[in-house]
Tab-separated table of C-alpha atoms in Angstrom:
chain	number	residue	atom	x	y	z
A	1	MET	CA	-44.655	-95.291	36.586
A	2	THR	CA	-44.431	-95.991	40.534
A	3	TYR	CA	-46.964	-97.746	42.345
A	4	GLU	CA	-47.181	-94.166	44.520
A	5	ASP	CA	-47.804	-92.342	40.959
A	6	CYS	CA	-50.683	-94.529	40.629
A	7	ASN	CA	-52.227	-94.582	43.681
A	8	VAL	CA	-52.366	-90.964	43.191
A	9	LEU	CA	-53.563	-91.081	40.020
A	10	LEU	CA	-56.453	-93.319	40.555
A	11	SER	CA	-57.371	-91.185	43.177
A	12	GLY	CA	-57.785	-87.923	41.768
A	13	GLN	CA	-55.629	-86.023	44.306
A	14	ASP	CA	-53.028	-84.472	42.119
A	15	PRO	CA	-54.120	-82.442	38.832
A	16	SER	CA	-50.058	-81.869	38.009
A	17	LEU	CA	-49.599	-85.854	37.853
A	18	ALA	CA	-52.643	-86.238	36.036
A	19	GLN	CA	-51.586	-84.063	33.190
A	20	ARG	CA	-48.473	-85.893	33.098
A	21	TYR	CA	-50.262	-89.113	32.052
A	22	ALA	CA	-52.948	-87.957	30.314
A	23	HIS	CA	-52.405	-90.081	26.951
A	24	ILE	CA	-52.731	-92.970	29.329
A	25	LEU	CA	-55.209	-92.287	32.396
A	26	PRO	CA	-58.725	-93.043	30.437
A	27	LEU	CA	-56.607	-96.964	30.253
A	28	LEU	CA	-55.582	-96.690	33.883
A	29	LYS	CA	-58.632	-95.855	34.569
A	30	GLY	CA	-61.035	-98.308	32.442
A	31	LEU	CA	-58.309	-100.893	33.878
A	32	ALA	CA	-58.806	-100.163	37.504
A	33	ASP	CA	-62.480	-100.795	36.894
A	34	VAL	CA	-62.219	-103.769	35.254
A	35	ALA	CA	-59.597	-105.200	38.034
A	36	ALA	CA	-62.431	-104.593	40.465
A	37	VAL	CA	-64.510	-106.277	38.813
A	38	GLN	CA	-62.370	-109.462	38.640
A	39	GLU	CA	-61.956	-108.828	42.305
A	40	LYS	CA	-65.327	-109.041	43.025
A	41	ARG	CA	-66.084	-112.140	40.614
A	42	ARG	CA	-63.174	-114.109	42.548
A	43	GLU	CA	-64.863	-113.021	45.893
A	44	ARG	CA	-68.193	-114.433	44.707
A	45	ARG	CA	-66.265	-117.930	43.803
A	46	GLY	CA	-64.954	-118.179	47.388
A	47	ALA	CA	-61.166	-116.710	47.279
A	48	LEU	CA	-60.207	-115.966	51.030
A	49	ASP	CA	-58.890	-112.639	51.546
A	50	LEU	CA	-56.855	-113.338	54.288
A	51	ALA	CA	-54.656	-110.267	55.847
A	52	SER	CA	-50.982	-110.209	54.843
A	53	SER	CA	-48.781	-108.722	57.345
A	54	GLU	CA	-45.518	-108.276	55.376
A	55	CYS	CA	-43.715	-105.432	56.347
A	56	PHE	CA	-41.027	-102.684	54.746
A	57	ILE	CA	-37.793	-101.830	56.477
A	58	GLN	CA	-36.238	-98.693	55.620
A	59	CYS	CA	-32.644	-98.415	55.468
A	60	ASP	CA	-30.175	-94.916	55.176
A	61	GLY	CA	-27.446	-94.847	52.743
A	62	GLN	CA	-24.980	-97.247	54.907
A	63	GLY	CA	-27.757	-100.288	55.107
A	64	HIS	CA	-28.888	-99.464	58.519
A	65	PRO	CA	-32.454	-99.673	59.310
A	66	THR	CA	-34.216	-96.315	59.899
A	67	GLY	CA	-37.729	-97.561	60.016
A	68	VAL	CA	-40.210	-100.355	59.685
A	69	GLN	CA	-43.934	-100.219	58.598
A	70	PHE	CA	-46.514	-102.836	56.753
A	71	ARG	CA	-46.809	-102.769	53.363
A	72	GLN	CA	-49.926	-101.202	52.148
A	73	GLN	CA	-51.809	-102.285	49.066
A	74	GLY	CA	-53.527	-99.501	47.406
A	75	ARG	CA	-55.615	-99.728	43.994
A	76	ALA	CA	-52.746	-99.837	42.250
A	77	GLU	CA	-51.506	-102.786	43.955
A	78	LYS	CA	-54.541	-104.474	43.386
A	79	LEU	CA	-55.167	-103.508	39.827
A	80	ILE	CA	-51.494	-105.715	39.103
A	81	GLU	CA	-52.473	-108.389	41.121
A	82	GLN	CA	-55.670	-109.260	39.479
A	83	CYS	CA	-54.358	-108.761	36.118
A	84	MET	CA	-51.579	-110.920	37.100
A	85	LEU	CA	-53.868	-113.884	38.750
A	86	THR	CA	-55.907	-113.230	35.655
A	87	ALA	CA	-53.139	-113.899	33.522
A	88	ASN	CA	-52.388	-117.261	35.410
A	89	GLU	CA	-55.259	-118.531	35.434
A	90	THR	CA	-55.866	-118.324	31.795
A	91	VAL	CA	-52.213	-120.128	30.942
A	92	ALA	CA	-53.415	-122.832	33.487
A	93	GLU	CA	-56.750	-123.633	32.411
A	94	HIS	CA	-54.989	-123.452	28.184
A	95	PHE	CA	-52.840	-126.531	28.971
A	96	ALA	CA	-55.394	-128.394	31.111
A	97	GLN	CA	-57.765	-128.219	28.282
A	98	LEU	CA	-54.772	-129.186	25.901
A	99	HIS	CA	-53.488	-132.000	28.181
A	100	LYS	CA	-50.119	-130.870	27.585
A	101	PRO	CA	-46.910	-130.909	30.570
A	102	THR	CA	-46.581	-128.445	32.535
A	103	ILE	CA	-45.904	-126.750	36.119
A	104	TYR	CA	-49.149	-125.913	38.058
A	105	ARG	CA	-49.104	-123.920	41.213
A	106	VAL	CA	-51.544	-125.577	43.623
A	107	HIS	CA	-52.734	-125.519	47.406
A	108	GLU	CA	-55.338	-128.343	48.393
A	109	LYS	CA	-58.211	-128.059	50.999
A	110	PRO	CA	-57.226	-128.686	54.558
A	111	THR	CA	-56.572	-132.172	55.948
A	112	GLY	CA	-59.595	-133.537	57.830
A	113	SER	CA	-56.781	-133.089	61.277
A	114	LYS	CA	-56.134	-129.368	60.094
A	115	THR	CA	-59.920	-129.039	59.796
A	116	ASP	CA	-60.186	-130.432	63.472
A	117	ALA	CA	-57.461	-128.167	64.720
A	118	LEU	CA	-59.233	-124.912	63.657
A	119	ARG	CA	-62.966	-126.152	65.284
A	120	LEU	CA	-60.901	-126.494	68.287
A	121	MET	CA	-59.314	-123.025	68.092
A	122	LEU	CA	-62.032	-121.157	66.805
A	123	SER	CA	-64.918	-122.441	69.223
A	124	PRO	CA	-64.003	-120.596	72.205
A	125	LEU	CA	-63.918	-117.146	70.183
A	126	GLY	CA	-68.087	-117.894	68.837
A	127	TYR	CA	-66.976	-119.160	65.356
A	128	PRO	CA	-68.659	-122.475	64.310
A	129	LEU	CA	-67.136	-124.164	61.944
A	130	LYS	CA	-68.570	-127.304	60.693
A	131	GLU	CA	-66.398	-127.836	57.535
A	132	ALA	CA	-63.350	-126.032	56.267
A	133	ASP	CA	-65.324	-125.113	52.805
A	134	HIS	CA	-64.787	-121.658	50.393
A	135	GLY	CA	-68.141	-120.253	52.144
A	136	THR	CA	-67.903	-120.831	55.781
A	137	LEU	CA	-64.391	-119.515	55.808
A	138	GLN	CA	-65.282	-116.310	53.941
A	139	ARG	CA	-68.000	-116.005	56.316
A	140	ILE	CA	-65.620	-116.371	59.112
A	141	LEU	CA	-63.048	-113.531	58.079
A	142	LYS	CA	-65.647	-111.373	56.863
A	143	GLN	CA	-67.149	-111.741	60.717
A	144	ALA	CA	-64.182	-111.137	62.489
A	145	LYS	CA	-62.740	-108.291	60.197
A	146	GLY	CA	-62.301	-105.177	62.652
A	147	THR	CA	-62.706	-107.203	65.671
A	148	PRO	CA	-60.202	-107.586	68.562
A	149	GLU	CA	-60.103	-110.659	67.791
A	150	GLU	CA	-59.352	-110.339	63.820
A	151	LEU	CA	-55.454	-111.433	63.691
A	152	ALA	CA	-56.286	-114.360	65.994
A	153	VAL	CA	-58.752	-115.599	63.218
A	154	ASN	CA	-56.490	-114.939	60.413
A	155	THR	CA	-53.427	-116.501	61.798
A	156	MET	CA	-55.609	-119.494	62.895
A	157	LEU	CA	-56.687	-120.004	59.333
A	158	LEU	CA	-53.543	-119.143	58.178
A	159	ARG	CA	-52.177	-122.319	60.185
A	160	SER	CA	-55.166	-124.620	58.777
A	161	MET	CA	-54.132	-123.981	55.040
A	162	MET	CA	-51.790	-126.539	53.529
A	163	LYS	CA	-48.743	-125.297	51.917
A	164	ALA	CA	-49.358	-124.340	48.277
A	165	ARG	CA	-46.322	-126.012	46.380
A	166	TYR	CA	-45.821	-126.987	42.567
A	167	ASP	CA	-46.860	-130.054	40.597
A	168	VAL	CA	-47.472	-131.103	37.470
A	169	LYS	CA	-50.736	-132.489	37.860
A	170	ASN	CA	-53.962	-129.567	38.443
A	171	LEU	CA	-55.303	-130.036	41.554
A	172	GLY	CA	-56.289	-126.342	42.043
A	173	HIS	CA	-55.721	-123.938	44.229
A	174	PHE	CA	-58.348	-124.103	47.640
A	175	GLY	CA	-57.289	-120.281	48.710
A	176	LEU	CA	-57.749	-118.838	45.237
A	177	ALA	CA	-61.044	-120.842	44.686
A	178	ALA	CA	-59.694	-121.435	41.330
A	179	ASP	CA	-59.885	-124.778	39.631
A	180	PHE	CA	-56.744	-123.956	37.101
A	181	TYR	CA	-53.794	-122.158	38.325
A	182	CYS	CA	-50.015	-121.965	37.382
A	183	HIS	CA	-47.185	-119.454	37.938
A	184	PHE	CA	-46.397	-117.525	34.722
A	185	THR	CA	-45.958	-113.916	35.428
A	186	SER	CA	-42.903	-113.331	36.796
A	187	PRO	CA	-39.909	-115.670	34.311
A	188	ILE	CA	-37.526	-113.369	35.275
A	189	ARG	CA	-37.181	-114.077	39.074
A	190	ARG	CA	-39.074	-117.414	39.353
A	191	TYR	CA	-37.983	-120.821	37.321
A	192	PRO	CA	-41.345	-122.186	37.567
A	193	ASP	CA	-42.614	-119.067	35.373
A	194	LEU	CA	-40.019	-119.679	32.773
A	195	VAL	CA	-40.956	-123.134	32.341
A	196	VAL	CA	-44.451	-122.493	31.715
A	197	HIS	CA	-43.188	-119.640	29.258
A	198	ARG	CA	-41.178	-122.375	27.318
A	199	PHE	CA	-43.702	-124.998	27.186
A	200	LEU	CA	-46.313	-122.238	26.095
A	201	THR	CA	-43.786	-121.515	23.617
A	202	GLN	CA	-43.280	-125.058	22.265
A	203	LEU	CA	-47.147	-125.170	21.961
A	204	ILE	CA	-47.693	-122.076	19.708
A	205	GLU	CA	-44.523	-122.779	17.689
A	206	GLY	CA	-45.926	-126.563	16.831
A	207	ARG	CA	-43.211	-127.889	18.451
A	208	MET	CA	-44.979	-130.020	21.340
A	209	THR	CA	-44.442	-133.127	19.653
A	210	ALA	CA	-45.465	-136.484	21.075
A	211	ALA	CA	-41.534	-137.352	21.978
A	212	GLN	CA	-41.355	-133.525	23.108
A	213	GLU	CA	-44.210	-134.355	25.416
A	214	LYS	CA	-42.871	-137.154	27.355
A	215	LYS	CA	-39.539	-135.355	28.252
A	216	ALA	CA	-41.323	-132.334	28.945
A	217	LEU	CA	-43.056	-134.260	31.653
A	218	ALA	CA	-40.390	-135.764	32.936
A	219	PHE	CA	-38.477	-132.498	33.312
A	220	ALA	CA	-41.530	-130.413	34.813
A	221	GLU	CA	-41.872	-133.167	37.780
A	222	ARG	CA	-38.127	-132.626	38.563
A	223	ALA	CA	-38.465	-128.868	37.975
A	224	ALA	CA	-41.811	-128.701	40.372
A	225	GLN	CA	-40.058	-130.668	43.465
A	226	GLN	CA	-36.609	-128.674	43.663
A	227	SER	CA	-38.563	-125.412	42.861
A	228	SER	CA	-41.006	-126.069	45.887
A	229	GLN	CA	-37.845	-127.138	47.778
A	230	ARG	CA	-36.131	-123.970	46.925
A	231	GLU	CA	-38.984	-121.931	47.539
A	232	ILE	CA	-38.971	-123.183	51.340
A	233	ALA	CA	-34.922	-122.539	51.481
A	234	ALA	CA	-35.257	-118.808	49.785
A	235	GLN	CA	-38.161	-117.684	52.273
A	236	THR	CA	-36.361	-119.292	55.346
A	237	ALA	CA	-32.922	-117.303	54.144
A	238	GLU	CA	-35.287	-114.184	53.675
A	239	ARG	CA	-37.170	-114.398	57.116
A	240	ALA	CA	-33.843	-115.047	58.876
A	241	ILE	CA	-32.416	-111.489	57.300
A	242	GLU	CA	-35.499	-109.812	58.157
A	243	LYS	CA	-34.941	-110.622	61.769
A	244	LEU	CA	-31.736	-109.250	61.951
A	245	TYR	CA	-32.565	-106.070	60.337
A	246	LEU	CA	-35.717	-105.802	62.655
A	247	ALA	CA	-33.286	-106.630	65.998
A	248	GLU	CA	-30.771	-104.009	64.854
A	249	TYR	CA	-33.504	-101.392	64.305
A	250	MET	CA	-34.889	-102.467	67.927
A	251	ARG	CA	-31.397	-101.623	69.330
A	252	SER	CA	-32.045	-98.457	69.171
A	253	HIS	CA	-35.424	-98.315	70.918
A	254	ILE	CA	-34.487	-100.291	73.962
A	255	GLY	CA	-36.222	-99.193	76.689
A	256	GLU	CA	-39.530	-97.878	74.960
A	257	ILE	CA	-42.832	-98.847	75.378
A	258	PHE	CA	-44.981	-100.201	72.392
A	259	PRO	CA	-48.760	-101.340	72.392
A	260	GLY	CA	-48.471	-105.186	70.870
A	261	VAL	CA	-50.831	-108.148	70.167
A	262	VAL	CA	-50.118	-111.556	70.630
A	263	SER	CA	-49.276	-113.353	67.728
A	264	GLY	CA	-48.080	-116.859	68.740
A	265	GLY	CA	-46.313	-119.062	71.523
A	266	SER	CA	-44.926	-121.289	73.241
A	267	ARG	CA	-44.210	-123.374	76.370
A	268	SER	CA	-41.330	-120.487	77.365
A	269	GLY	CA	-43.166	-117.762	76.280
A	270	LEU	CA	-45.598	-115.449	73.586
A	271	PHE	CA	-44.186	-113.974	70.402
A	272	ILE	CA	-45.668	-110.187	70.175
A	273	LEU	CA	-46.662	-108.215	66.928
A	274	LEU	CA	-45.247	-104.699	67.515
A	275	PRO	CA	-46.485	-101.826	64.861
A	276	GLY	CA	-45.021	-101.895	61.310
A	277	GLY	CA	-44.420	-105.865	61.369
A	278	VAL	CA	-41.604	-106.005	64.416
A	279	GLU	CA	-41.769	-109.534	66.462
A	280	GLY	CA	-40.379	-110.123	69.322
A	281	PHE	CA	-40.496	-112.549	72.208
A	282	LEU	CA	-41.654	-112.019	75.751
A	283	PRO	CA	-40.597	-114.980	78.059
A	284	VAL	CA	-42.901	-116.748	80.442
A	285	THR	CA	-40.835	-115.935	83.315
A	286	VAL	CA	-41.836	-111.980	82.963
A	287	LEU	CA	-45.576	-112.516	83.589
A	288	PRO	CA	-47.152	-112.201	86.727
A	289	PRO	CA	-46.279	-115.119	89.060
A	290	ASP	CA	-48.076	-118.265	87.989
A	291	ARG	CA	-47.184	-121.502	87.198
A	292	TYR	CA	-48.795	-121.532	83.504
A	293	GLU	CA	-50.060	-124.468	80.840
A	294	TYR	CA	-49.622	-124.003	77.341
A	295	GLU	CA	-52.696	-124.903	75.269
A	296	GLU	CA	-50.614	-125.908	72.213
A	297	SER	CA	-54.143	-126.308	70.159
A	298	ARG	CA	-55.047	-122.716	70.898
A	299	LEU	CA	-52.288	-121.216	70.790
A	300	ARG	CA	-52.165	-120.029	74.780
A	301	LEU	CA	-50.578	-119.675	78.170
A	302	ILE	CA	-52.905	-120.209	81.063
A	303	GLY	CA	-52.293	-119.366	84.548
A	304	GLU	CA	-53.034	-122.586	86.433
A	305	ARG	CA	-53.523	-120.134	89.713
A	306	THR	CA	-55.271	-117.533	88.846
A	307	GLY	CA	-56.640	-118.588	84.966
A	308	ALA	CA	-55.151	-115.323	83.370
A	309	VAL	CA	-54.798	-116.554	79.549
A	310	TYR	CA	-52.260	-115.697	76.994
A	311	GLY	CA	-53.644	-116.391	73.537
A	312	VAL	CA	-53.094	-115.144	69.829
A	313	GLY	CA	-54.889	-111.878	69.493
A	314	LEU	CA	-54.639	-110.331	72.794
A	315	PRO	CA	-53.332	-106.577	73.205
A	316	MET	CA	-50.214	-105.757	75.146
A	317	GLU	CA	-48.213	-103.085	76.093
A	318	VAL	CA	-44.782	-103.803	76.253
A	319	VAL	CA	-41.325	-102.667	77.202
A	320	CYS	CA	-38.625	-103.677	74.177
A	321	THR	CA	-35.527	-105.275	76.698
A	322	ALA	CA	-33.024	-106.214	74.519
A	323	ALA	CA	-32.523	-106.503	70.760
A	324	ASP	CA	-29.468	-108.991	69.307
A	325	PRO	CA	-28.489	-108.192	65.520
A	326	ALA	CA	-26.016	-111.589	65.699
A	327	THR	CA	-29.165	-113.579	66.270
A	328	GLY	CA	-32.096	-111.829	65.996
A	329	ARG	CA	-33.656	-111.866	68.822
A	330	ILE	CA	-35.745	-109.657	70.508
A	331	ASP	CA	-36.432	-109.445	74.114
A	332	LEU	CA	-39.783	-107.938	75.310
A	333	SER	CA	-41.167	-107.241	78.805
A	334	PRO	CA	-44.973	-106.155	79.933
A	335	ALA	CA	-45.017	-102.492	80.643
A	336	GLY	CA	-45.942	-102.348	83.720
A	337	SER	CA	-47.810	-105.628	84.751
A	338	PRO	CA	-51.162	-105.634	82.898
A	339	PRO	CA	-54.039	-108.205	83.334
A	340	PRO	CA	-55.254	-110.050	80.366
A	341	ALA	CA	-57.930	-108.339	79.387
A	342	GLY	CA	-60.618	-109.431	76.848
A	343	HIS	CA	-59.771	-112.772	77.278
A	344	ALA	CA	-62.300	-114.781	80.141
A	345	PRO	CA	-60.719	-116.727	82.900
A	346	VAL	CA	-60.351	-119.972	82.254
A	347	LYS	CA	-60.457	-122.864	85.567
A	348	ALA	CA	-56.984	-124.581	85.307
A	349	ALA	CA	-59.115	-127.630	85.775
A	350	ALA	CA	-61.302	-127.659	82.715
A	351	VAL	CA	-57.975	-127.205	80.579
A	352	PRO	CA	-56.447	-129.944	79.205
A	353	LYS	CA	-53.045	-130.912	79.534
A	354	SER	CA	-50.447	-130.925	76.679
A	355	LYS	CA	-49.372	-134.369	75.965
A	356	LYS	CA	-45.964	-132.788	74.521
A	357	ARG	CA	-45.200	-131.137	77.894
A	358	GLY	CA	-41.219	-131.841	77.257
A	359	ASN	CA	-41.652	-130.163	73.902
A	360	ARG	CA	-39.383	-127.188	73.774
A	361	ALA	CA	-40.174	-126.235	70.604
A	362	ALA	CA	-41.626	-122.635	70.149
A	363	MET	CA	-45.226	-122.411	68.326
A	364	HIS	CA	-44.015	-119.429	66.456
A	365	VAL	CA	-46.576	-118.107	63.650
A	366	PRO	CA	-44.388	-116.504	60.918
A	367	LYS	CA	-45.732	-113.424	59.197
A	368	GLN	CA	-47.096	-114.603	55.986
A	369	ARG	CA	-47.291	-113.229	52.812
A	370	ARG	CA	-50.179	-114.124	51.240
A	371	LYS	CA	-50.801	-112.205	48.526
A	372	ARG	CA	-46.920	-112.185	47.096
A	373	ARG	CA	-46.803	-116.077	47.715
A	374	ARG	CA	-50.035	-117.664	46.243
């Protein structure tokens, strides 16, 4: 059974498919109900529902990209996710209560400096932040949902989060509001899961002796550190390959106009997210003539003469001017010269100048994979 079949079954839209899977349909519906209860339970305890922007690249028989779209989560995907989360939490709690060595998936609370930066970014949008606790962040996400600044708020919150990693200490998972969490459900594709499976087997079979515990802990420390490092390397490679495919796809759409939204920025220009998940770069040189100051703390460019503001969440119509599959770069330009509507003008005198004027590194906000990277 595929996710697509399962989504259709749970929606009740295909009687013939329901008849084909009649032997498991009651169980499937019951499991979906349980998953919905688990999702509500996690929401009540403070789990953060940050928006995901993972894209799916469609290719032809020769491997050439023919289409791009955002991955959509249906009831089937949510069902599997909630079951996996429950299994991960249960196994982690079992190890913690027995005080046995294992590898935890940890996600720590934002630091004070990150909270201060987030407060500075959210304030102009009308979202006061006293403390970066679960209740406050949940409230902000709910208030922003469906508003023009929803992308900006999600992006800012994601930037304020600590990076999830592996550790032998149970430090909890802030994003999931979980006191115990590990990766257990994917031993075929993730090494930490395999380690947890092996340790759990030793526990069940009674082979986790005192001497074995010492060896297991030393091994888990090395495995956690290396797994965290390799995860970063794998994500970097995955994003680099994705950029190449997206650039090849956009090469056949040069000259076309697309609706977009500002997803990040640097002193040299803006990153624009297009429909389907394609992200391109709009150089500051193609913006209306002005001297632009980059306000790093709020990820926005401000015209010193006009007061025009180009920040995260600003909608913009753009035209694709170039795409290079060799480097993955996609160049964009404004479709005409649209004013930065939706952002109140800021007087140049009121804008603090960046202390890092010489730093040309792009402040790119990459597409996040919250639900796949927990």
